[in-house]
N, CA, C and O atoms as a MOPAC input file, in Angstrom:
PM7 MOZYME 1SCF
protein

 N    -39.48700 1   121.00100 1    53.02500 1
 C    -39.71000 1   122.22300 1    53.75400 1
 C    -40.77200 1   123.03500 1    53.01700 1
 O    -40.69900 1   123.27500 1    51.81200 1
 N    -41.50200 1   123.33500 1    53.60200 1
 C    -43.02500 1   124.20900 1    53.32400 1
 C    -42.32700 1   125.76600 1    52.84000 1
 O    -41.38800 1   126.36400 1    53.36600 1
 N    -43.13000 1   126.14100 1    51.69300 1
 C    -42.20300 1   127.69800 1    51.69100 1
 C    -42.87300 1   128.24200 1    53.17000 1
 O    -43.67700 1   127.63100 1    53.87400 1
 N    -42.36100 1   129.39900 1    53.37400 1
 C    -42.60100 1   130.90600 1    54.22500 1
 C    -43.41000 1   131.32300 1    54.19000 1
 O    -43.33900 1   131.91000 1    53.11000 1
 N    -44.87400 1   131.67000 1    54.83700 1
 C    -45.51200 1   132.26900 1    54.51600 1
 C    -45.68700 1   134.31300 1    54.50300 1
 O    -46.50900 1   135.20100 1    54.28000 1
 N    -44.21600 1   134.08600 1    54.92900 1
 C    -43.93900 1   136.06900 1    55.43800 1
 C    -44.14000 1   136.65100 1    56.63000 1
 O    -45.31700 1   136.43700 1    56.91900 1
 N    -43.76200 1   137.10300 1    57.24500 1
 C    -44.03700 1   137.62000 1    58.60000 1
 C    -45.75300 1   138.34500 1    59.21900 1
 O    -46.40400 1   138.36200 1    60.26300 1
 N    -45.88900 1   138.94900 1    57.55300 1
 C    -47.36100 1   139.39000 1    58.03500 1
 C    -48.37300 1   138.25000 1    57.99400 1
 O    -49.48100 1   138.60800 1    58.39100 1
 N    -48.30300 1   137.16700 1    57.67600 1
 C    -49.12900 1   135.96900 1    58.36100 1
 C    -49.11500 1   135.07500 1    59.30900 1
 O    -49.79800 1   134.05600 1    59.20800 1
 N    -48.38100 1   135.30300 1    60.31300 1
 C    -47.79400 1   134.78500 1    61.30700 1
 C    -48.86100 1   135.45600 1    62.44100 1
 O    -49.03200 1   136.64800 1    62.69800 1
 N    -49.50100 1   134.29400 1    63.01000 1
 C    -50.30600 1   135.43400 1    64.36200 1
 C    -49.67800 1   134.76500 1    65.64600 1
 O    -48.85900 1   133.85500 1    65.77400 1
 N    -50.32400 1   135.50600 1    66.49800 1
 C    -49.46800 1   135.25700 1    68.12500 1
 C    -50.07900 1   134.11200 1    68.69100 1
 O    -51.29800 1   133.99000 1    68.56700 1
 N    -49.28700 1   133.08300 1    69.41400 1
 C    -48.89100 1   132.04700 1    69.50000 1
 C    -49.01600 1   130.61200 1    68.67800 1
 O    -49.62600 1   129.58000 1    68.95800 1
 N    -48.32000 1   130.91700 1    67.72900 1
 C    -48.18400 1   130.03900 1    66.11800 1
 C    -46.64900 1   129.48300 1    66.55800 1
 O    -45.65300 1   130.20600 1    66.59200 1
 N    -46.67300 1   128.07600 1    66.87800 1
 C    -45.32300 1   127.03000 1    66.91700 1
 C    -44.69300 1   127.68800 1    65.67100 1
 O    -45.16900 1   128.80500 1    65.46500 1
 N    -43.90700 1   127.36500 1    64.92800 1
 C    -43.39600 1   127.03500 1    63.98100 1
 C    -42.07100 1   126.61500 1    63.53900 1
 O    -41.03200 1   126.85000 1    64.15500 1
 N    -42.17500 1   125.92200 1    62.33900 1
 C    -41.42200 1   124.58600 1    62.34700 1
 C    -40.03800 1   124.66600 1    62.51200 1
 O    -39.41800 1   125.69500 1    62.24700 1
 N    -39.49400 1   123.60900 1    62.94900 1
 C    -37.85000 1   124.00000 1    63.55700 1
 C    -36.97100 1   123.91700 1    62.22900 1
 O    -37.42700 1   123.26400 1    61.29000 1
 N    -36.20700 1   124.30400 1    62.15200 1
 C    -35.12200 1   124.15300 1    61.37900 1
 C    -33.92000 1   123.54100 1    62.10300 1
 O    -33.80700 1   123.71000 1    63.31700 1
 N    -32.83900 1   122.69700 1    61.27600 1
 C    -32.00000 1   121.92400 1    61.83100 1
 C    -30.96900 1   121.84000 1    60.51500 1
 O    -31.08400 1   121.42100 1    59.36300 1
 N    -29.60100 1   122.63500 1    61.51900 1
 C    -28.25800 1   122.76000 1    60.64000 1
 C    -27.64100 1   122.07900 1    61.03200 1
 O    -27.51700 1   121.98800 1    62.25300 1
 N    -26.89700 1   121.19900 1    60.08300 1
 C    -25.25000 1   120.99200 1    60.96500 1
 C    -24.51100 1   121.66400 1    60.13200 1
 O    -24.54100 1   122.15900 1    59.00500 1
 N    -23.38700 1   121.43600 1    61.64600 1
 C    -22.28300 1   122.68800 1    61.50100 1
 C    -21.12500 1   121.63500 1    61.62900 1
 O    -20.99800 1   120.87400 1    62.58800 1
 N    -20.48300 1   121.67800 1    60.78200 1
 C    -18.83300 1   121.01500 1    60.81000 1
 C    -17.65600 1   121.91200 1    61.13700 1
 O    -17.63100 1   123.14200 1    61.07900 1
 N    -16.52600 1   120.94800 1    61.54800 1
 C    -15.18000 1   121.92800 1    61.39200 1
 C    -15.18000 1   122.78800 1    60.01800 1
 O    -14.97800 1   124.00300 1    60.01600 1
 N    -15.39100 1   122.14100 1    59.02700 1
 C    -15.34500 1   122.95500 1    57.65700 1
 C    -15.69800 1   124.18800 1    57.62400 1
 O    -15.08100 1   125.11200 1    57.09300 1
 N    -17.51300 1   124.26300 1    58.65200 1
 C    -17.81400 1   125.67100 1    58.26400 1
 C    -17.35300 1   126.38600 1    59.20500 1
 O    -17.35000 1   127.59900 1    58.99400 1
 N    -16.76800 1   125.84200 1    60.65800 1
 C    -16.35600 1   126.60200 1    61.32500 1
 C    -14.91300 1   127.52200 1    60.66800 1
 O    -14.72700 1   128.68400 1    61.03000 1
 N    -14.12900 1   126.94500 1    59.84900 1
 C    -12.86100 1   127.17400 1    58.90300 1
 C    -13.43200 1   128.46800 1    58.19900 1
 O    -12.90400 1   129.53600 1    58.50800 1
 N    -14.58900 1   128.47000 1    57.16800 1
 C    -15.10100 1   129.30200 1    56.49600 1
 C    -15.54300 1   130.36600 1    57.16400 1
 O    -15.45000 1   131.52400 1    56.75600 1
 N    -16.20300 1   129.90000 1    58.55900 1
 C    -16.95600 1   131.18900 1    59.29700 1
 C    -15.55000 1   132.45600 1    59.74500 1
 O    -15.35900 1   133.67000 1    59.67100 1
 N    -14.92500 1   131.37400 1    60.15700 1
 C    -13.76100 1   131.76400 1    60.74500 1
 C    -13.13800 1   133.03100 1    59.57800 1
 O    -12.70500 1   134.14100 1    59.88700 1
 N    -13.25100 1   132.50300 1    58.34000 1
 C    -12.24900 1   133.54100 1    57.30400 1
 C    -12.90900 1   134.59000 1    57.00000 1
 O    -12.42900 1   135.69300 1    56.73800 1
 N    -14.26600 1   134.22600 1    57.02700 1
 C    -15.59800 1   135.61200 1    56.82600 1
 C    -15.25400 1   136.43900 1    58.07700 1
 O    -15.22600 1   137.66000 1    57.92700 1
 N    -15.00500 1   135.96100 1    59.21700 1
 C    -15.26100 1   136.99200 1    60.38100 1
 C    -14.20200 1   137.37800 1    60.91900 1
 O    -14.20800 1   137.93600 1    62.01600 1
 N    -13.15500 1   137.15300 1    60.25700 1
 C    -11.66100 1   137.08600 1    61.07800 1
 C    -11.03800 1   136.61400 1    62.80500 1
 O    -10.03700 1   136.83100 1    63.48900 1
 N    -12.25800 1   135.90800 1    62.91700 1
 C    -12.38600 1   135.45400 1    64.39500 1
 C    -11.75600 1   134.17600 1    63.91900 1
 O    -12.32100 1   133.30200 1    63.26200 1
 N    -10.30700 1   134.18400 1    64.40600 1
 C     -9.30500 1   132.98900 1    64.33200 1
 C     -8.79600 1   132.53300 1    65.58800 1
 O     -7.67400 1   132.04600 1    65.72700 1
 N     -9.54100 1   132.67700 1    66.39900 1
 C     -9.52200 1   132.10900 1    68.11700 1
 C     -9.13900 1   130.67000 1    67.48600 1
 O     -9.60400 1   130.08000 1    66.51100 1
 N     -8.15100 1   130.33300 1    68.37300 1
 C     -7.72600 1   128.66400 1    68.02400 1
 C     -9.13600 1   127.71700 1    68.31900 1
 O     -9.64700 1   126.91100 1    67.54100 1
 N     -9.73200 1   128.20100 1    70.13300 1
 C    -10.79800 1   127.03500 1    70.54900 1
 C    -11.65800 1   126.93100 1    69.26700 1
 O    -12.52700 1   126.08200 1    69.46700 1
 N    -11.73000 1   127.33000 1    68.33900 1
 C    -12.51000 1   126.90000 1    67.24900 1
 C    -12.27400 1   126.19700 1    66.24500 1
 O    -13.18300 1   125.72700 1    65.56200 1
 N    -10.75000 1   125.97300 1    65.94100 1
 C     -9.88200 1   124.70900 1    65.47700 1
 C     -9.16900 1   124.21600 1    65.72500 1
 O     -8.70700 1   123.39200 1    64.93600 1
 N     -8.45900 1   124.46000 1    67.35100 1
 C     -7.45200 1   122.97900 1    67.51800 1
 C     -8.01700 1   122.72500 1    68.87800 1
 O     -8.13700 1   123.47100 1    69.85000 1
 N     -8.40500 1   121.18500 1    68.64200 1
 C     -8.51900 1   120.56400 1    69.84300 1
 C     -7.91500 1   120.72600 1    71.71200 1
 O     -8.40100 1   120.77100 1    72.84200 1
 N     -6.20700 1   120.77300 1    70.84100 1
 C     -5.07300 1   121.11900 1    72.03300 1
 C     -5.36200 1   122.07100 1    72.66000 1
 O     -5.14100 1   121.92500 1    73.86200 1
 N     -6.05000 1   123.65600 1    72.18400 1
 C     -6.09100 1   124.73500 1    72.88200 1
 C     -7.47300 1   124.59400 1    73.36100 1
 O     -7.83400 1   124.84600 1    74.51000 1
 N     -8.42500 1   124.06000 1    72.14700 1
 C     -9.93300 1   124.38600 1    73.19800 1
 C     -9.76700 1   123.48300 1    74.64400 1
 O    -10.23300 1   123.86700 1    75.71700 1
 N     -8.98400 1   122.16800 1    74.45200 1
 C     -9.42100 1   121.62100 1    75.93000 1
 C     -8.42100 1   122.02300 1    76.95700 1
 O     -8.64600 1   121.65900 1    78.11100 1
 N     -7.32600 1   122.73500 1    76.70400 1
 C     -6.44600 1   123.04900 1    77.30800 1
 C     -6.94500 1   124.39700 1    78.19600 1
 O     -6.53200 1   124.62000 1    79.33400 1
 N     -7.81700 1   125.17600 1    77.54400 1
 C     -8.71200 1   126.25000 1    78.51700 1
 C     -9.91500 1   125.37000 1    79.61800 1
 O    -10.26600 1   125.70900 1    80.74800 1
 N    -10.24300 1   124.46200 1    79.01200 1
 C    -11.04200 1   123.77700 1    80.00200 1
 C    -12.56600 1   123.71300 1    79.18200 1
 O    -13.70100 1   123.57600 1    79.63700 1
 N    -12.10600 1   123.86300 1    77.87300 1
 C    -13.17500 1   123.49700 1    77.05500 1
 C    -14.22800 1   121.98000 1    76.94300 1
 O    -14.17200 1   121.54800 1    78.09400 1
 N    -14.98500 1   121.16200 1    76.25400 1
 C    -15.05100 1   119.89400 1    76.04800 1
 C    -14.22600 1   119.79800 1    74.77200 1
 O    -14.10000 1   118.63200 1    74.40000 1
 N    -13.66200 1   120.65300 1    74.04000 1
 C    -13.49600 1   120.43000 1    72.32900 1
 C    -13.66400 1   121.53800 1    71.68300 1
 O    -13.98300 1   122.61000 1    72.19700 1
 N    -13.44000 1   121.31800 1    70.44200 1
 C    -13.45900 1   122.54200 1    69.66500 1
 C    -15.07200 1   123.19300 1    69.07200 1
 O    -15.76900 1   122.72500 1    68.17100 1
 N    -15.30900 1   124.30700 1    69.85900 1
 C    -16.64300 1   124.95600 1    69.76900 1
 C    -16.68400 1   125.79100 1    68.65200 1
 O    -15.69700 1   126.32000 1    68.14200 1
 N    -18.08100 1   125.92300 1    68.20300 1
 C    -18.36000 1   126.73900 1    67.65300 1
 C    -18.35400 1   127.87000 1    68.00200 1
 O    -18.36400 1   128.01700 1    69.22400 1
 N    -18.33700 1   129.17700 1    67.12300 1
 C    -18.37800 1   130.58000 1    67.27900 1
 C    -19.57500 1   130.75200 1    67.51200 1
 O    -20.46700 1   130.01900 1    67.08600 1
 N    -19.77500 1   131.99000 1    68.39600 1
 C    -21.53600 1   132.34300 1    68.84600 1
 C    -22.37400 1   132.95500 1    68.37600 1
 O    -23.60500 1   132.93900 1    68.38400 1
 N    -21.28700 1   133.76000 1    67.76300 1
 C    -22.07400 1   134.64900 1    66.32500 1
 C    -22.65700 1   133.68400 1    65.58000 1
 O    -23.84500 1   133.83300 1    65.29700 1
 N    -21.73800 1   132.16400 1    64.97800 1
 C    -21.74700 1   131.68400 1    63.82600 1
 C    -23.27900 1   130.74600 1    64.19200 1
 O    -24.10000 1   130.58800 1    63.28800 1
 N    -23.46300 1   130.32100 1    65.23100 1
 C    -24.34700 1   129.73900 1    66.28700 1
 C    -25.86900 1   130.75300 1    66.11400 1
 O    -26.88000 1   130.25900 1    65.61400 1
 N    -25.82700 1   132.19200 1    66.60400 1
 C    -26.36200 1   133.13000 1    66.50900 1
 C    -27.03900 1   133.47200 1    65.10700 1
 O    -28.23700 1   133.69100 1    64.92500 1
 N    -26.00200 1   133.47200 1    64.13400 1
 C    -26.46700 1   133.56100 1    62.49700 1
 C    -27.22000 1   132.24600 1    62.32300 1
 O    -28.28300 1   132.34800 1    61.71000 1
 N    -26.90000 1   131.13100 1    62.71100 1
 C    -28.45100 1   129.96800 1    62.09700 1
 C    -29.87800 1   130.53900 1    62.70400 1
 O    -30.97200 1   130.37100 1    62.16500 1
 N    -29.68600 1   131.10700 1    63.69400 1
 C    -30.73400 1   131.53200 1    64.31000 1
 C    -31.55400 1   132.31600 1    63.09000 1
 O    -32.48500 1   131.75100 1    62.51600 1
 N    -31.07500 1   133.84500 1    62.69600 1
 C    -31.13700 1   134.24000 1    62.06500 1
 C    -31.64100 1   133.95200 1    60.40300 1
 O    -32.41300 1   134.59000 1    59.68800 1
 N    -30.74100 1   132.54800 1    60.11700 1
 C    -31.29500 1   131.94500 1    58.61600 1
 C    -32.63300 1   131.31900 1    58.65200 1
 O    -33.44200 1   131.09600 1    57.75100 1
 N    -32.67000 1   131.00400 1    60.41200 1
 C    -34.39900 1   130.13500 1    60.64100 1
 C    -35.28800 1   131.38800 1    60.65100 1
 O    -36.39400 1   131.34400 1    60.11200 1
 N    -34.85300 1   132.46400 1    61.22700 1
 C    -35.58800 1   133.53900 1    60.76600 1
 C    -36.38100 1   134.03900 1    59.82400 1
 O    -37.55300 1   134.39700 1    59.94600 1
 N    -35.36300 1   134.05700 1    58.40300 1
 C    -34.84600 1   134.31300 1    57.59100 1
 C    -36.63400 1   133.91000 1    56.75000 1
 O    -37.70600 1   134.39600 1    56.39000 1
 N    -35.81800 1   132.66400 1    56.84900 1
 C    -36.93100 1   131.03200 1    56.46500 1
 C    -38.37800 1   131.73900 1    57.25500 1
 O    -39.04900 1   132.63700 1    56.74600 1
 N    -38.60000 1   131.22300 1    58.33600 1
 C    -39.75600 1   131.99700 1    58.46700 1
 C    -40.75800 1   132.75300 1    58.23800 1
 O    -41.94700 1   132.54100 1    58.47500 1
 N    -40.19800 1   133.75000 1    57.71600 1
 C    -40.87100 1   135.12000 1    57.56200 1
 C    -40.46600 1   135.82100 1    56.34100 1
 O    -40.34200 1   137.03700 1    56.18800 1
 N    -40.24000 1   134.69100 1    55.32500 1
 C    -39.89400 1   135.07200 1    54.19500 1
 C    -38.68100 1   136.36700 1    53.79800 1
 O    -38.92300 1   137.18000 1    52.90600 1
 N    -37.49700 1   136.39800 1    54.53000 1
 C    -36.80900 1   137.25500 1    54.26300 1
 C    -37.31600 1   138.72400 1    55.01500 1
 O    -36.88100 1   139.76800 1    54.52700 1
 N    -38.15600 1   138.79000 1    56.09900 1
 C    -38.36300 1   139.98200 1    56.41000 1
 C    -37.62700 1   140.71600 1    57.31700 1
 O    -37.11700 1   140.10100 1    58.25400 1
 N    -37.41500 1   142.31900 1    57.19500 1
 C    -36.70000 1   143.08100 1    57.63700 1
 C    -36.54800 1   142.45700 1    59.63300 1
 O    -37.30800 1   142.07600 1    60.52400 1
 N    -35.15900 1   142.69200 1    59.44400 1
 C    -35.02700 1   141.81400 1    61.16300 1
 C    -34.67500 1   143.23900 1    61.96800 1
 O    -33.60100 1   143.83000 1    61.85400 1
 N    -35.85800 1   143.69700 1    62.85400 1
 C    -35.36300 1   145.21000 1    63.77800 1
 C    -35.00600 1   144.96200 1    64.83400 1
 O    -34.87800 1   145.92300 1    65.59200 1
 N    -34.58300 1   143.12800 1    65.53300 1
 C    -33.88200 1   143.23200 1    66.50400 1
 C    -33.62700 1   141.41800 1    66.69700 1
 O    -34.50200 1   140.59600 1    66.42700 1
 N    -32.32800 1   141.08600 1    67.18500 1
 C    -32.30100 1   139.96100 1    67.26600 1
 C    -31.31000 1   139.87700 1    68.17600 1
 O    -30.22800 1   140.46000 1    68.11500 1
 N    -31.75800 1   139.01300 1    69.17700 1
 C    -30.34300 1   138.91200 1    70.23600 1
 C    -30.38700 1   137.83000 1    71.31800 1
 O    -31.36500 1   137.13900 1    71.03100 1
 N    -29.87900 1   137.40400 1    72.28500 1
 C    -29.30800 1   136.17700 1    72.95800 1
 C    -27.94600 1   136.53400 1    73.62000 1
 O    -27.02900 1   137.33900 1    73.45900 1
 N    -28.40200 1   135.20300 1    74.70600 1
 C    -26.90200 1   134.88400 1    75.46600 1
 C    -26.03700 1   134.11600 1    74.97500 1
 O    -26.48700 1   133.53300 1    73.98900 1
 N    -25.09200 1   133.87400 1    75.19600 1
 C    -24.76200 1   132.75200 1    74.68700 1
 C    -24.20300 1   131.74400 1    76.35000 1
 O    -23.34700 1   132.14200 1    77.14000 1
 N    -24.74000 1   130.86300 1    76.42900 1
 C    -25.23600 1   129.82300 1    77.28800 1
 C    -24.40300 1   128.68000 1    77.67900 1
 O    -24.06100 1   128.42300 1    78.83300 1
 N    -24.06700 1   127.92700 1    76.48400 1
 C    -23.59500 1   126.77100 1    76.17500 1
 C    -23.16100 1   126.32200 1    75.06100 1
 O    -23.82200 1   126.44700 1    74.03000 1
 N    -21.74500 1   125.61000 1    75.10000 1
 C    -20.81200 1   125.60800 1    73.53100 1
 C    -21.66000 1   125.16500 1    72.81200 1
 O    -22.74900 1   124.72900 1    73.18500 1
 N    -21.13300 1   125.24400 1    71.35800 1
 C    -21.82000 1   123.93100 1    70.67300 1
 C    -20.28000 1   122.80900 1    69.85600 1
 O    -19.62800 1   122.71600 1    68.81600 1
 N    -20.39200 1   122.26400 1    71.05200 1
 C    -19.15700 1   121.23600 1    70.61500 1
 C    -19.32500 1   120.65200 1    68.77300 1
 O    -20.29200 1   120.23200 1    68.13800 1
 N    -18.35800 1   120.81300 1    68.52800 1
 C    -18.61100 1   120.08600 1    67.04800 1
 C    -16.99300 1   119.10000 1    66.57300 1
 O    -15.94400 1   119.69000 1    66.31200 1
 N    -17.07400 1   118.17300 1    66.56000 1
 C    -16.41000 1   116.84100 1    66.46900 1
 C    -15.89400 1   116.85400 1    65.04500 1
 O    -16.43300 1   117.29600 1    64.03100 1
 N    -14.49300 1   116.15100 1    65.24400 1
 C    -13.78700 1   116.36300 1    64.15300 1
 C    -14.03700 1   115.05200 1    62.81400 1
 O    -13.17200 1   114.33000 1    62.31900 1
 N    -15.40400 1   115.09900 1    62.53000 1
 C    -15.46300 1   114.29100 1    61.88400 1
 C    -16.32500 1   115.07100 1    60.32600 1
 O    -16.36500 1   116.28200 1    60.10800 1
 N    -16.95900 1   113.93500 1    59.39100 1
 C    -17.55700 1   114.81100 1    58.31600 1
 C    -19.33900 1   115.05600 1    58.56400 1
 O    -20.19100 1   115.46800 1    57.77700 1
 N    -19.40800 1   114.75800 1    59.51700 1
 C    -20.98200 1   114.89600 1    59.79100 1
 C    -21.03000 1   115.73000 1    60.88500 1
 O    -22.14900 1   115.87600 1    61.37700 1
 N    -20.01200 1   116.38000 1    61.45000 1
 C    -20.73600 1   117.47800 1    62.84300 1
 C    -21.60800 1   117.19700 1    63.84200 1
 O    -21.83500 1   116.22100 1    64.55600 1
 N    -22.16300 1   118.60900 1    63.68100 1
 C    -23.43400 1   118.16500 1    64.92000 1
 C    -24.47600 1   119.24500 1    64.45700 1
 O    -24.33100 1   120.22500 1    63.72600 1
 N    -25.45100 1   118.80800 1    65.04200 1
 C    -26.74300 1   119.42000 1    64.35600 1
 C    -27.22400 1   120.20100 1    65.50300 1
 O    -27.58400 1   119.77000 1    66.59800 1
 N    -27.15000 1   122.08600 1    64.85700 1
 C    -28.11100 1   122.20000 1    65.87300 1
 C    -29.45200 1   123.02700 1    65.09000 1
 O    -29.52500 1   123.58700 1    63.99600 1
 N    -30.57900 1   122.79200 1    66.33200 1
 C    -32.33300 1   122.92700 1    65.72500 1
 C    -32.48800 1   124.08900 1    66.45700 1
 O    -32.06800 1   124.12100 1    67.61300 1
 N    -33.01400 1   125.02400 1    65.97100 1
 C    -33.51200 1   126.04600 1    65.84600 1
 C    -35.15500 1   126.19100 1    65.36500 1
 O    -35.60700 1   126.07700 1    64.22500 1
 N    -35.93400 1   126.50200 1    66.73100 1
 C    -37.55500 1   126.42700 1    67.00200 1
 C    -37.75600 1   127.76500 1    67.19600 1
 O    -36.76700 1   128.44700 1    67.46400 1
 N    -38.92900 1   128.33300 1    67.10900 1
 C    -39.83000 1   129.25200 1    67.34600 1
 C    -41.21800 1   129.54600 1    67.93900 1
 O    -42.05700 1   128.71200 1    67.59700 1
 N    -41.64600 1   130.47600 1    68.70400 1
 C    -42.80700 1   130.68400 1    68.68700 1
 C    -43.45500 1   132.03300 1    68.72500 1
 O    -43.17000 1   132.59600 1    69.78200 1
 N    -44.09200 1   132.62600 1    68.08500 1
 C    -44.35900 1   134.10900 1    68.00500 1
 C    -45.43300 1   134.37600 1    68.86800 1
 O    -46.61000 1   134.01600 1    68.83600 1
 N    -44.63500 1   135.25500 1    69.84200 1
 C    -44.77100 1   135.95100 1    71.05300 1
 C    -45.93800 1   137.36700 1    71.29000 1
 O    -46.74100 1   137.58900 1    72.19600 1
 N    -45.52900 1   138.28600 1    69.81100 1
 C    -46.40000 1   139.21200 1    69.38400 1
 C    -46.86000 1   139.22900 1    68.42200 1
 O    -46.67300 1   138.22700 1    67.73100 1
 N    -47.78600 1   140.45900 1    67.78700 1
 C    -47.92000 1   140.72600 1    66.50800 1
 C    -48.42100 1   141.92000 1    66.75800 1
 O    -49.58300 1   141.89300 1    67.16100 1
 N    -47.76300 1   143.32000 1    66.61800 1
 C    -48.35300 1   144.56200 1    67.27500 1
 C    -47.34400 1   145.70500 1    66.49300 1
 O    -46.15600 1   145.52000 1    66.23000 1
 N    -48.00900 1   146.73200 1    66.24200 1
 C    -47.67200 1   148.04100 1    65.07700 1
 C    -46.63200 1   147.83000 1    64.45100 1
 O    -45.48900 1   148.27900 1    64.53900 1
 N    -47.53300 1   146.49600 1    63.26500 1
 C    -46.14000 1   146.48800 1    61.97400 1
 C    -44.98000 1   145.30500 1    62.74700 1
 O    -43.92600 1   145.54000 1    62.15700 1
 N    -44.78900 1   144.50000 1    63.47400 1
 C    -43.73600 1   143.80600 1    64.08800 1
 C    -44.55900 1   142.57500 1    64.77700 1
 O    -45.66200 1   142.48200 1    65.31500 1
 N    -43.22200 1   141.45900 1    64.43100 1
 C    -43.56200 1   140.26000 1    64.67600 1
 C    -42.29700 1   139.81800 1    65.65000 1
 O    -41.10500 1   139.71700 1    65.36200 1
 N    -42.99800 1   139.58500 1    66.94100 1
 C    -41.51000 1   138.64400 1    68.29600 1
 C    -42.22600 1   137.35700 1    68.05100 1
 O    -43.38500 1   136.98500 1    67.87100 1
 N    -40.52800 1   136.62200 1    68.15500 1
 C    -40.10700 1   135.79700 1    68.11800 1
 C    -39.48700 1   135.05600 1    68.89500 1
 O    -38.28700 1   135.30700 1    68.78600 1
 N    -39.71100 1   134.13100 1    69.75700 1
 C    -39.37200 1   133.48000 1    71.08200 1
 C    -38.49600 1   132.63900 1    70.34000 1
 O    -39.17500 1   132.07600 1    69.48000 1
 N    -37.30400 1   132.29200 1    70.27300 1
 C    -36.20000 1   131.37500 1    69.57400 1
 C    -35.99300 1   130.22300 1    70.66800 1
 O    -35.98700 1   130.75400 1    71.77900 1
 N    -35.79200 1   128.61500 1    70.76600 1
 C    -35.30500 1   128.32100 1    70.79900 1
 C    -34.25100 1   127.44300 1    70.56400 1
 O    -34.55400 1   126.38900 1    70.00400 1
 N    -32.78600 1   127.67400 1    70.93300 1
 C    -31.55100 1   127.13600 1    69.82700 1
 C    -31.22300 1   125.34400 1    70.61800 1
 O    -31.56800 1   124.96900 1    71.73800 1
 N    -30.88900 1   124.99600 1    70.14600 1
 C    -30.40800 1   123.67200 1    71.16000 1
 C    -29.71500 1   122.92000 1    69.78300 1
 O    -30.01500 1   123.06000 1    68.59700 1
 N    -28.42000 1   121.86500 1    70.57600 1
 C    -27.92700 1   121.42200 1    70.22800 1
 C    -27.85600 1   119.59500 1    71.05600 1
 O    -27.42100 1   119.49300 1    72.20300 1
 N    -28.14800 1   118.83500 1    70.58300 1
 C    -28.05500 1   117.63400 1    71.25600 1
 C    -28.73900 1   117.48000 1    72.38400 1
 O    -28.46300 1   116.64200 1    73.24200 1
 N    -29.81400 1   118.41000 1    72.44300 1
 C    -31.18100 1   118.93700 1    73.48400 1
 C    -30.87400 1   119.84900 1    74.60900 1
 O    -31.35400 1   120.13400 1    75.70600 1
 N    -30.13400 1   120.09600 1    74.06600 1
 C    -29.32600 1   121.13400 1    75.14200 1
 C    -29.52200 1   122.83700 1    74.76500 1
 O    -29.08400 1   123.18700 1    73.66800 1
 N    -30.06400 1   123.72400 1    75.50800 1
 C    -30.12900 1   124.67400 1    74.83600 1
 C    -28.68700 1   125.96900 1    75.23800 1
 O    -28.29200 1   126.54700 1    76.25000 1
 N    -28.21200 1   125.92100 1    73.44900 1
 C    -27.07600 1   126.82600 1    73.70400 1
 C    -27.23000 1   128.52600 1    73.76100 1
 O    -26.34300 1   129.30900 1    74.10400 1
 N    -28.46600 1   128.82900 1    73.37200 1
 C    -28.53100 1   130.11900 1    73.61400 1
 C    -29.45700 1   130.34500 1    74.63600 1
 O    -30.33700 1   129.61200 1    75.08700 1
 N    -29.10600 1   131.51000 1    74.93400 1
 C    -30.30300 1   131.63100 1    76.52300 1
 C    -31.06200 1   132.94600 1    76.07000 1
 O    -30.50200 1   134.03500 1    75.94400 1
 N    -32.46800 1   132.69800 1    75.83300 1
 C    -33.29000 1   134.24100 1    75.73400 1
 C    -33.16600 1   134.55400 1    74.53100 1
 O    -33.13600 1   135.75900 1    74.28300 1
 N    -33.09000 1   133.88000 1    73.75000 1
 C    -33.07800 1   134.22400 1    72.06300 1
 C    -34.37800 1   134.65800 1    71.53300 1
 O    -35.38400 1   134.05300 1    71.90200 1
 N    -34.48900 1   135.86500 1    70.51800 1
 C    -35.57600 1   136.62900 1    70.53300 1
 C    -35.28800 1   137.24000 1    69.14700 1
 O    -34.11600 1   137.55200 1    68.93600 1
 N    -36.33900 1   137.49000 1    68.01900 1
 C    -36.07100 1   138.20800 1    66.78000 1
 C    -37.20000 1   138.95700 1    67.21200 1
 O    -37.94000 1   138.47700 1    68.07200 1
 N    -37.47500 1   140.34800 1    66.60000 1
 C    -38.24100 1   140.84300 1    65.97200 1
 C    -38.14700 1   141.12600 1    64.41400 1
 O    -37.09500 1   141.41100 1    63.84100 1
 N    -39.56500 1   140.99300 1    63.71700 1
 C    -38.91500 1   141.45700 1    62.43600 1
 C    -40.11900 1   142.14500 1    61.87600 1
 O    -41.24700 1   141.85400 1    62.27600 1
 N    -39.87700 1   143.17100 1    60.83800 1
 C    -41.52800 1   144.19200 1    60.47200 1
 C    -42.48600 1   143.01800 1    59.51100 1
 O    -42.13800 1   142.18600 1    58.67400 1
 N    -43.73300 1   143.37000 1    60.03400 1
 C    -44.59900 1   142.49300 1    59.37700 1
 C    -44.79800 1   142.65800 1    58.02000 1
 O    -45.55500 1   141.90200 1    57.41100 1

């Protein structure tokens, strides 16, 4: 991975490079104790498919925050003045030790007084789970 070059070198319409997490039951366990969001569909099978789930999903926040770390990465840690999304589509994650990976792409949209947009998109198994995902962050 290439370092960051910071947000103030980023000009308008610059791809840039995807990032790609996986997410296991494990971190869903951990996300879960950080956020106190102990919704079962996020660890037992029985209840996520019993709502009419596929399986046990990830949290959207927790989904939402990789967004954020590709951010993060990006633009070298720069101040984030707005970041937000739908949330679209689960991100199923399988009870095994390898998860599922989801990639997180970009393309910068602006570059205008001091601020850099950010066109996000999230997908998981090519599927995109967030809908309209968007950072701004100060240049």
């Amino acid at each position: 991975m290439s370092a960051a070059p910071g947000a103030g070198a980023l000009e308008k319409g610059a791809v840039l490079e995807p990032r790609t997490f996986s997410v296991t039951r494990a971190d869903l366990v951990r996300y879960a104790g950080a956020s106190g969001d102990f919704n079962p569909i996020h660890w037992s099978e029985r209840v996520a498919t019993s709502v009419g789930l596929p399986g046990v999903i990830a949290h959207g926040m927790f989904t939402m925050a990789l967004a954020a770390r590709a951010v993060a990465d990006w633009t070298d840690g720069a101040e984030v003045v707005e970041l937000g999304c739908k949330f679209t589509q689960p991100v199923v994650v399988p009870a095994d030790e390898d998860g599922v990976e989801v990639v997180v792409g970009a393309s910068v949209k602006d570059v205008a007084d001091g601020r850099v947009t950010l066109a996000l998109e999230v997908t998981c198994g090519g599927t995109k789970v967030l809908g309209m995902p968007r950072a701004v962050v100060r240049a």
